[in-house]
PDB file of C-alpha atoms and ligand atoms in Angstrom:
ATOM      1  CA  MET Q   1       3.484  20.332  -0.373  1.00  0.00           C
ATOM      2  CA  LEU Q   2       2.477  17.087   1.270  1.00  0.00           C
ATOM      3  CA  LEU Q   3      -0.984  15.844   0.415  1.00  0.00           C
ATOM      4  CA  ASP Q   4      -2.936  13.060   1.980  1.00  0.00           C
ATOM      5  CA  ARG Q   5      -4.807  11.074  -0.699  1.00  0.00           C
ATOM      6  CA  ASP Q   6      -8.228   9.778   0.449  1.00  0.00           C
ATOM      7  CA  GLY Q   7     -10.573  12.641   1.285  1.00  0.00           C
ATOM      8  CA  VAL Q   8      -8.201  15.225  -0.173  1.00  0.00           C
ATOM      9  CA  ILE Q   9      -7.538  14.092  -3.760  1.00  0.00           C
ATOM     10  CA  ASN Q  10     -10.221  11.433  -4.183  1.00  0.00           C
ATOM     11  CA  SER Q  11     -13.487  10.867  -2.403  1.00  0.00           C
ATOM     12  CA  LEU Q  12     -13.953   8.317   0.314  1.00  0.00           C
ATOM     13  CA  VAL Q  13     -16.120   5.339  -0.574  1.00  0.00           C
ATOM     14  CA  TYR Q  14     -18.974   3.819   1.376  1.00  0.00           C
ATOM     15  CA  HIS Q  15     -18.568   0.055   1.220  1.00  0.00           C
ATOM     16  CA  ASP Q  16     -22.008  -1.467   1.634  1.00  0.00           C
ATOM     17  CA  ASP Q  17     -20.816  -4.979   2.338  1.00  0.00           C
ATOM     18  CA  ALA Q  18     -18.397  -4.040   5.101  1.00  0.00           C
ATOM     19  CA  GLY Q  19     -20.474  -1.056   6.277  1.00  0.00           C
ATOM     20  CA  VAL Q  20     -17.431   1.203   6.339  1.00  0.00           C
ATOM     21  CA  ILE Q  21     -16.308   4.435   4.766  1.00  0.00           C
ATOM     22  CA  ASP Q  22     -12.817   3.806   3.493  1.00  0.00           C
ATOM     23  CA  SER Q  23     -10.397   4.069   0.567  1.00  0.00           C
ATOM     24  CA  PRO Q  24     -11.464   2.793  -2.843  1.00  0.00           C
ATOM     25  CA  PHE Q  25     -11.132  -1.006  -2.939  1.00  0.00           C
ATOM     26  CA  ALA Q  26     -11.244  -1.023  -6.772  1.00  0.00           C
ATOM     27  CA  ALA Q  27      -9.976   1.395  -9.399  1.00  0.00           C
ATOM     28  CA  SER Q  28     -13.565   1.942 -10.578  1.00  0.00           C
ATOM     29  CA  GLN Q  29     -14.301   3.449  -7.137  1.00  0.00           C
ATOM     30  CA  PHE Q  30     -11.472   5.953  -7.446  1.00  0.00           C
ATOM     31  CA  LYS Q  31     -12.983   9.379  -8.177  1.00  0.00           C
ATOM     32  CA  LEU Q  32     -11.212  12.697  -7.992  1.00  0.00           C
ATOM     33  CA  LEU Q  33     -12.824  15.358  -5.836  1.00  0.00           C
ATOM     34  CA  PRO Q  34     -13.888  18.572  -7.613  1.00  0.00           C
ATOM     35  CA  ARG Q  35     -11.185  21.058  -8.678  1.00  0.00           C
ATOM     36  CA  VAL Q  36      -8.321  18.824  -7.543  1.00  0.00           C
ATOM     37  CA  PRO Q  37      -6.329  18.954 -10.814  1.00  0.00           C
ATOM     38  CA  GLN Q  38      -6.705  22.737 -10.896  1.00  0.00           C
ATOM     39  CA  ALA Q  39      -5.565  23.039  -7.282  1.00  0.00           C
ATOM     40  CA  ILE Q  40      -2.489  20.935  -7.975  1.00  0.00           C
ATOM     41  CA  ARG Q  41      -1.704  22.965 -11.072  1.00  0.00           C
ATOM     42  CA  LEU Q  42      -1.903  26.119  -8.982  1.00  0.00           C
ATOM     43  CA  LEU Q  43       0.684  24.679  -6.585  1.00  0.00           C
ATOM     44  CA  ASN Q  44       2.852  23.647  -9.559  1.00  0.00           C
ATOM     45  CA  ASP Q  45       2.620  27.178 -10.949  1.00  0.00           C
ATOM     46  CA  LEU Q  46       3.843  28.574  -7.625  1.00  0.00           C
ATOM     47  CA  GLY Q  47       6.940  26.427  -8.092  1.00  0.00           C
ATOM     48  CA  LEU Q  48       6.056  24.188  -5.151  1.00  0.00           C
ATOM     49  CA  GLY Q  49       6.760  20.473  -5.249  1.00  0.00           C
ATOM     50  CA  VAL Q  50       3.734  18.254  -4.731  1.00  0.00           C
ATOM     51  CA  ALA Q  51       3.939  14.885  -2.981  1.00  0.00           C
ATOM     52  CA  VAL Q  52       1.260  12.427  -1.927  1.00  0.00           C
ATOM     53  CA  VAL Q  53       1.786  10.827   1.489  1.00  0.00           C
ATOM     54  CA  SER Q  54      -0.851   8.212   2.168  1.00  0.00           C
ATOM     55  CA  ASN Q  55      -1.532   5.420   4.652  1.00  0.00           C
ATOM     56  CA  GLN Q  56      -2.854   2.525   2.566  1.00  0.00           C
ATOM     57  CA  PRO Q  57      -3.384  -0.427   4.889  1.00  0.00           C
ATOM     58  CA  GLY Q  58      -5.954  -2.023   2.542  1.00  0.00           C
ATOM     59  CA  ILE Q  59      -3.488  -4.536   1.104  1.00  0.00           C
ATOM     60  CA  ALA Q  60      -2.311  -5.480   4.593  1.00  0.00           C
ATOM     61  CA  LYS Q  61      -5.917  -5.990   5.690  1.00  0.00           C
ATOM     62  CA  GLY Q  62      -6.695  -8.136   2.647  1.00  0.00           C
ATOM     63  CA  ARG Q  63      -9.160  -5.592   1.251  1.00  0.00           C
ATOM     64  CA  PHE Q  64      -7.496  -5.302  -2.144  1.00  0.00           C
ATOM     65  CA  LYS Q  65      -4.463  -6.392  -4.133  1.00  0.00           C
ATOM     66  CA  PRO Q  66      -1.386  -4.277  -4.820  1.00  0.00           C
ATOM     67  CA  GLU Q  67      -2.527  -3.996  -8.475  1.00  0.00           C
ATOM     68  CA  VAL Q  68      -5.548  -1.980  -7.333  1.00  0.00           C
ATOM     69  CA  LEU Q  69      -3.355   0.593  -5.638  1.00  0.00           C
ATOM     70  CA  LYS Q  70      -1.287   0.868  -8.841  1.00  0.00           C
ATOM     71  CA  ALA Q  71      -4.391   1.196 -10.992  1.00  0.00           C
ATOM     72  CA  CYS Q  72      -5.767   3.954  -8.731  1.00  0.00           C
ATOM     73  CA  GLU Q  73      -2.414   5.670  -8.986  1.00  0.00           C
ATOM     74  CA  ARG Q  74      -2.445   5.563 -12.792  1.00  0.00           C
ATOM     75  CA  LYS Q  75      -5.970   6.943 -12.826  1.00  0.00           C
ATOM     76  CA  MET Q  76      -5.040   9.728 -10.394  1.00  0.00           C
ATOM     77  CA  LEU Q  77      -1.957  10.766 -12.360  1.00  0.00           C
ATOM     78  CA  SER Q  78      -3.630  10.649 -15.754  1.00  0.00           C
ATOM     79  CA  GLN Q  79      -6.746  12.566 -14.691  1.00  0.00           C
ATOM     80  CA  ILE Q  80      -4.694  15.224 -12.932  1.00  0.00           C
ATOM     81  CA  GLY Q  81      -2.248  15.338 -15.824  1.00  0.00           C
ATOM     82  CA  ALA Q  82      -5.080  15.801 -18.329  1.00  0.00           C
ATOM     83  CA  GLU Q  83      -5.828  19.146 -16.641  1.00  0.00           C
ATOM     84  CA  GLY Q  84      -2.186  20.167 -16.549  1.00  0.00           C
ATOM     85  CA  GLY Q  85      -1.429  19.203 -12.939  1.00  0.00           C
ATOM     86  CA  ARG Q  86       1.669  17.307 -11.866  1.00  0.00           C
ATOM     87  CA  ILE Q  87       2.351  15.175  -8.789  1.00  0.00           C
ATOM     88  CA  ASP Q  88       6.093  14.924  -8.233  1.00  0.00           C
ATOM     89  CA  CYS Q  89       6.198  11.880  -5.981  1.00  0.00           C
ATOM     90  CA  ILE Q  90       4.019   9.428  -4.099  1.00  0.00           C
ATOM     91  CA  HIS Q  91       4.808   7.644  -0.844  1.00  0.00           C
ATOM     92  CA  TYR Q  92       2.548   5.069   0.768  1.00  0.00           C
ATOM     93  CA  CYS Q  93       2.667   3.337   4.102  1.00  0.00           C
ATOM     94  CA  LEU Q  94       1.379  -0.186   3.427  1.00  0.00           C
ATOM     95  CA  HIS Q  95       1.811  -1.416   6.976  1.00  0.00           C
ATOM     96  CA  HIS Q  96      -0.723  -2.062   9.683  1.00  0.00           C
ATOM     97  CA  PRO Q  97      -0.095  -3.319  13.224  1.00  0.00           C
ATOM     98  CA  GLU Q  98      -2.860  -5.953  12.860  1.00  0.00           C
ATOM     99  CA  ALA Q  99      -2.312  -6.845   9.221  1.00  0.00           C
ATOM    100  CA  LYS Q 100      -3.465 -10.196   7.899  1.00  0.00           C
ATOM    101  CA  VAL Q 101      -0.528 -10.193   5.502  1.00  0.00           C
ATOM    102  CA  SER Q 102       2.354 -11.029   7.816  1.00  0.00           C
ATOM    103  CA  LYS Q 103       5.107  -9.127   6.042  1.00  0.00           C
ATOM    104  CA  LEU Q 104       3.050  -5.938   6.344  1.00  0.00           C
ATOM    105  CA  ARG Q 105       2.260  -6.492  10.011  1.00  0.00           C
ATOM    106  CA  GLN Q 106       4.468  -4.070  11.840  1.00  0.00           C
ATOM    107  CA  ARG Q 107       4.657  -0.920  13.855  1.00  0.00           C
ATOM    108  CA  CYS Q 108       6.496   1.207  11.385  1.00  0.00           C
ATOM    109  CA  HIS Q 109       7.891   4.700  11.371  1.00  0.00           C
ATOM    110  CA  CYS Q 110       5.931   5.644   8.259  1.00  0.00           C
ATOM    111  CA  ARG Q 111       2.277   5.210   9.187  1.00  0.00           C
ATOM    112  CA  LYS Q 112       0.836   8.640   9.979  1.00  0.00           C
ATOM    113  CA  PRO Q 113       0.729  10.048  12.687  1.00  0.00           C
ATOM    114  CA  GLU Q 114       4.374   8.977  12.508  1.00  0.00           C
ATOM    115  CA  VAL Q 115       6.538  11.178  10.347  1.00  0.00           C
ATOM    116  CA  GLY Q 116       8.425   8.710   8.137  1.00  0.00           C
ATOM    117  CA  LEU Q 117       6.389   9.275   4.974  1.00  0.00           C
ATOM    118  CA  LEU Q 118       6.669  13.031   5.318  1.00  0.00           C
ATOM    119  CA  GLU Q 119      10.427  12.799   5.754  1.00  0.00           C
ATOM    120  CA  LYS Q 120      10.798  10.626   2.658  1.00  0.00           C
ATOM    121  CA  ALA Q 121       8.641  12.919   0.553  1.00  0.00           C
ATOM    122  CA  ALA Q 122      10.382  16.113   1.670  1.00  0.00           C
ATOM    123  CA  ALA Q 123      13.757  14.521   0.928  1.00  0.00           C
ATOM    124  CA  GLU Q 124      12.603  13.555  -2.543  1.00  0.00           C
ATOM    125  CA  LEU Q 125      11.223  17.052  -3.176  1.00  0.00           C
ATOM    126  CA  GLN Q 126      14.498  18.452  -1.802  1.00  0.00           C
ATOM    127  CA  VAL Q 127      12.766  20.779   0.613  1.00  0.00           C
ATOM    128  CA  SER Q 128      12.891  21.015   4.382  1.00  0.00           C
ATOM    129  CA  LEU Q 129       9.849  19.906   6.346  1.00  0.00           C
ATOM    130  CA  GLY Q 130       9.628  23.383   7.827  1.00  0.00           C
ATOM    131  CA  GLU Q 131       8.863  24.736   4.353  1.00  0.00           C
ATOM    132  CA  CYS Q 132       6.093  22.196   3.761  1.00  0.00           C
ATOM    133  CA  TYR Q 133       2.395  22.261   4.329  1.00  0.00           C
ATOM    134  CA  MET Q 134       0.780  18.965   5.292  1.00  0.00           C
ATOM    135  CA  ILE Q 135      -2.761  18.871   3.930  1.00  0.00           C
ATOM    136  CA  GLY Q 136      -5.152  16.219   5.196  1.00  0.00           C
ATOM    137  CA  ASP Q 137      -8.664  15.397   6.286  1.00  0.00           C
ATOM    138  CA  GLY Q 138      -7.757  13.417   9.381  1.00  0.00           C
ATOM    139  CA  ILE Q 139      -6.242  14.028  12.794  1.00  0.00           C
ATOM    140  CA  PRO Q 140      -3.303  11.665  12.006  1.00  0.00           C
ATOM    141  CA  ASP Q 141      -2.408  13.995   9.110  1.00  0.00           C
ATOM    142  CA  LEU Q 142      -2.355  16.997  11.426  1.00  0.00           C
ATOM    143  CA  LEU Q 143      -0.395  15.127  14.075  1.00  0.00           C
ATOM    144  CA  ALA Q 144       2.198  13.905  11.595  1.00  0.00           C
ATOM    145  CA  GLY Q 145       2.450  17.365  10.057  1.00  0.00           C
ATOM    146  CA  SER Q 146       2.916  19.168  13.340  1.00  0.00           C
ATOM    147  CA  ARG Q 147       5.412  16.587  14.649  1.00  0.00           C
ATOM    148  CA  ALA Q 148       7.402  16.982  11.457  1.00  0.00           C
ATOM    149  CA  GLY Q 149       7.411  20.772  11.785  1.00  0.00           C
ATOM    150  CA  CYS Q 150       5.126  21.472   8.810  1.00  0.00           C
ATOM    151  CA  ARG Q 151       2.305  23.979   8.626  1.00  0.00           C
ATOM    152  CA  THR Q 152      -0.934  22.036   8.462  1.00  0.00           C
ATOM    153  CA  ILE Q 153      -4.197  22.475   6.617  1.00  0.00           C
ATOM    154  CA  PHE Q 154      -7.329  20.546   7.502  1.00  0.00           C
ATOM    155  CA  ILE Q 155      -9.721  19.688   4.693  1.00  0.00           C
ATOM    156  CA  GLY Q 156     -13.339  19.366   5.713  1.00  0.00           C
ATOM    157  CA  ARG Q 157     -15.506  20.711   8.424  1.00  0.00           C
ATOM    158  CA  TRP Q 158     -13.624  21.395  11.606  1.00  0.00           C
ATOM    159  CA  LYS Q 159     -15.879  20.580  14.504  1.00  0.00           C
ATOM    160  CA  CYS Q 160     -15.304  22.578  17.647  1.00  0.00           C
ATOM    161  CA  GLU Q 161     -15.558  19.327  19.604  1.00  0.00           C
ATOM    162  CA  ILE Q 162     -12.340  18.252  17.934  1.00  0.00           C
ATOM    163  CA  CYS Q 163     -10.550  21.189  19.559  1.00  0.00           C
ATOM    164  CA  GLN Q 164     -11.359  19.881  23.008  1.00  0.00           C
ATOM    165  CA  PHE Q 165      -9.630  16.618  22.325  1.00  0.00           C
ATOM    166  CA  THR Q 166      -6.651  17.784  20.406  1.00  0.00           C
ATOM    167  CA  ASP Q 167      -3.454  19.279  21.615  1.00  0.00           C
ATOM    168  CA  PRO Q 168      -3.303  23.002  20.713  1.00  0.00           C
ATOM    169  CA  GLY Q 169      -0.153  22.200  18.769  1.00  0.00           C
ATOM    170  CA  VAL Q 170      -2.143  19.969  16.467  1.00  0.00           C
ATOM    171  CA  ARG Q 171      -4.672  22.571  15.408  1.00  0.00           C
ATOM    172  CA  PRO Q 172      -4.266  23.472  11.771  1.00  0.00           C
ATOM    173  CA  ALA Q 173      -3.089  26.788  10.377  1.00  0.00           C
ATOM    174  CA  PHE Q 174      -6.112  26.780   8.117  1.00  0.00           C
ATOM    175  CA  VAL Q 175      -9.335  24.884   7.539  1.00  0.00           C
ATOM    176  CA  ALA Q 176     -10.322  24.557   3.901  1.00  0.00           C
ATOM    177  CA  LYS Q 177     -13.417  23.200   2.259  1.00  0.00           C
ATOM    178  CA  ASP Q 178     -11.338  21.479  -0.390  1.00  0.00           C
ATOM    179  CA  LEU Q 179      -7.891  21.337  -1.944  1.00  0.00           C
ATOM    180  CA  TRP Q 180      -8.663  24.286  -4.201  1.00  0.00           C
ATOM    181  CA  GLU Q 181      -9.310  26.513  -1.188  1.00  0.00           C
ATOM    182  CA  ALA Q 182      -6.191  25.123   0.512  1.00  0.00           C
ATOM    183  CA  ALA Q 183      -4.078  25.906  -2.544  1.00  0.00           C
ATOM    184  CA  HIS Q 184      -5.352  29.490  -2.542  1.00  0.00           C
ATOM    185  CA  PHE Q 185      -4.483  29.827   1.132  1.00  0.00           C
ATOM    186  CA  ILE Q 186      -0.967  28.578   0.414  1.00  0.00           C
ATOM    187  CA  ARG Q 187      -0.684  31.019  -2.451  1.00  0.00           C
ATOM    188  CA  SER Q 188      -1.712  33.876  -0.166  1.00  0.00           C
ATOM    189  CA  GLU Q 189       0.955  32.854   2.348  1.00  0.00           C
ATOM    190  CA  VAL Q 190       3.805  32.282  -0.061  1.00  0.00           C
ATOM    191  CA  THR Q 191       3.122  35.382  -2.123  1.00  0.00           C
ATOM    192  CA  GLY Q 192       2.175  37.485   0.908  1.00  0.00           C
ATOM    193  CA  SER Q 193      -1.102  38.540  -0.679  1.00  0.00           C
ATOM    194  CA  ALA Q 194      -4.160  39.097   1.459  1.00  0.00           C
ATOM    195  CA  GLY Q 195      -7.736  38.191   0.764  1.00  0.00           C
ATOM    196  CA  VAL Q 196      -8.106  34.722   2.195  1.00  0.00           C
ATOM    197  CA  THR Q 197     -10.463  34.670   5.102  1.00  0.00           C
ATOM    198  CA  SER Q 198      -9.136  32.640   7.940  1.00  0.00           C
ATOM    199  CA  SER Q 199     -10.268  29.637   9.846  1.00  0.00           C
ATOM    200  CA  PRO Q 200     -13.159  29.243  12.238  1.00  0.00           C
ATOM    201  CA  LYS Q 201     -13.076  31.370  15.351  1.00  0.00           C
ATOM    202  CA  CYS Q 202     -12.103  28.540  17.627  1.00  0.00           C
ATOM    203  CA  LEU Q 203      -8.852  28.240  15.713  1.00  0.00           C
ATOM    204  CA  SER Q 204      -7.959  31.844  15.165  1.00  0.00           C
ATOM    205  CA  ALA Q 205      -8.741  32.801  18.778  1.00  0.00           C
ATOM    206  CA  GLU Q 206      -6.035  30.479  19.968  1.00  0.00           C
ATOM    207  CA  ALA Q 207      -3.511  31.182  17.253  1.00  0.00           C
TER     208      ALA Q 207
HETATM  209 MG1  LIG F 301      -7.560  11.061   4.346  1.00  0.00          MG
HETATM  210 ZN1  LIG F 302       4.523   2.063   7.351  1.00  0.00          ZN
END
């Protein structure tokens, strides 16, 4: 399973000074969303590998230092681990086409909606991309997932307006309120059990 980080595992942060909603810029701002460790444990218990695939252009943009990303990572792993959940691998894209930090300024193959991160993670999990679900709260996550041949799950509220602007191929297999709901949907699919109500009408009608 391929999980986006911000908005899926941890909450987005409103940065007063910059007036933006973005990733945590300090480890103290890193907060897990509800039921995330339990959701990850559920995926572990199904025998599914769990990878994080995350665009993190904050270093490139000069928003924070590499140490902050590491500290957030330690916090994420220890808080998830404390509840018995396990993340098998983590892959970041640190690049940005307009980065201030010159060595990170590039058009790479890893920044979602490109598929490089997903390919690396699937290789490390030793699964094919066709067996993976890409779970994210942004259109780039869905685009990367569908380009890579994954099933996709959107976390958040799917607005019908989004449908009008997105390629039918990009529409997710399922819309979940949070990772816990997504994990239950995956369980229902991999075990063939029923009981999970499906996505909003605008999605299912076109499925
Ligand atoms: Mg996100
Ligand atoms: Zn990259």
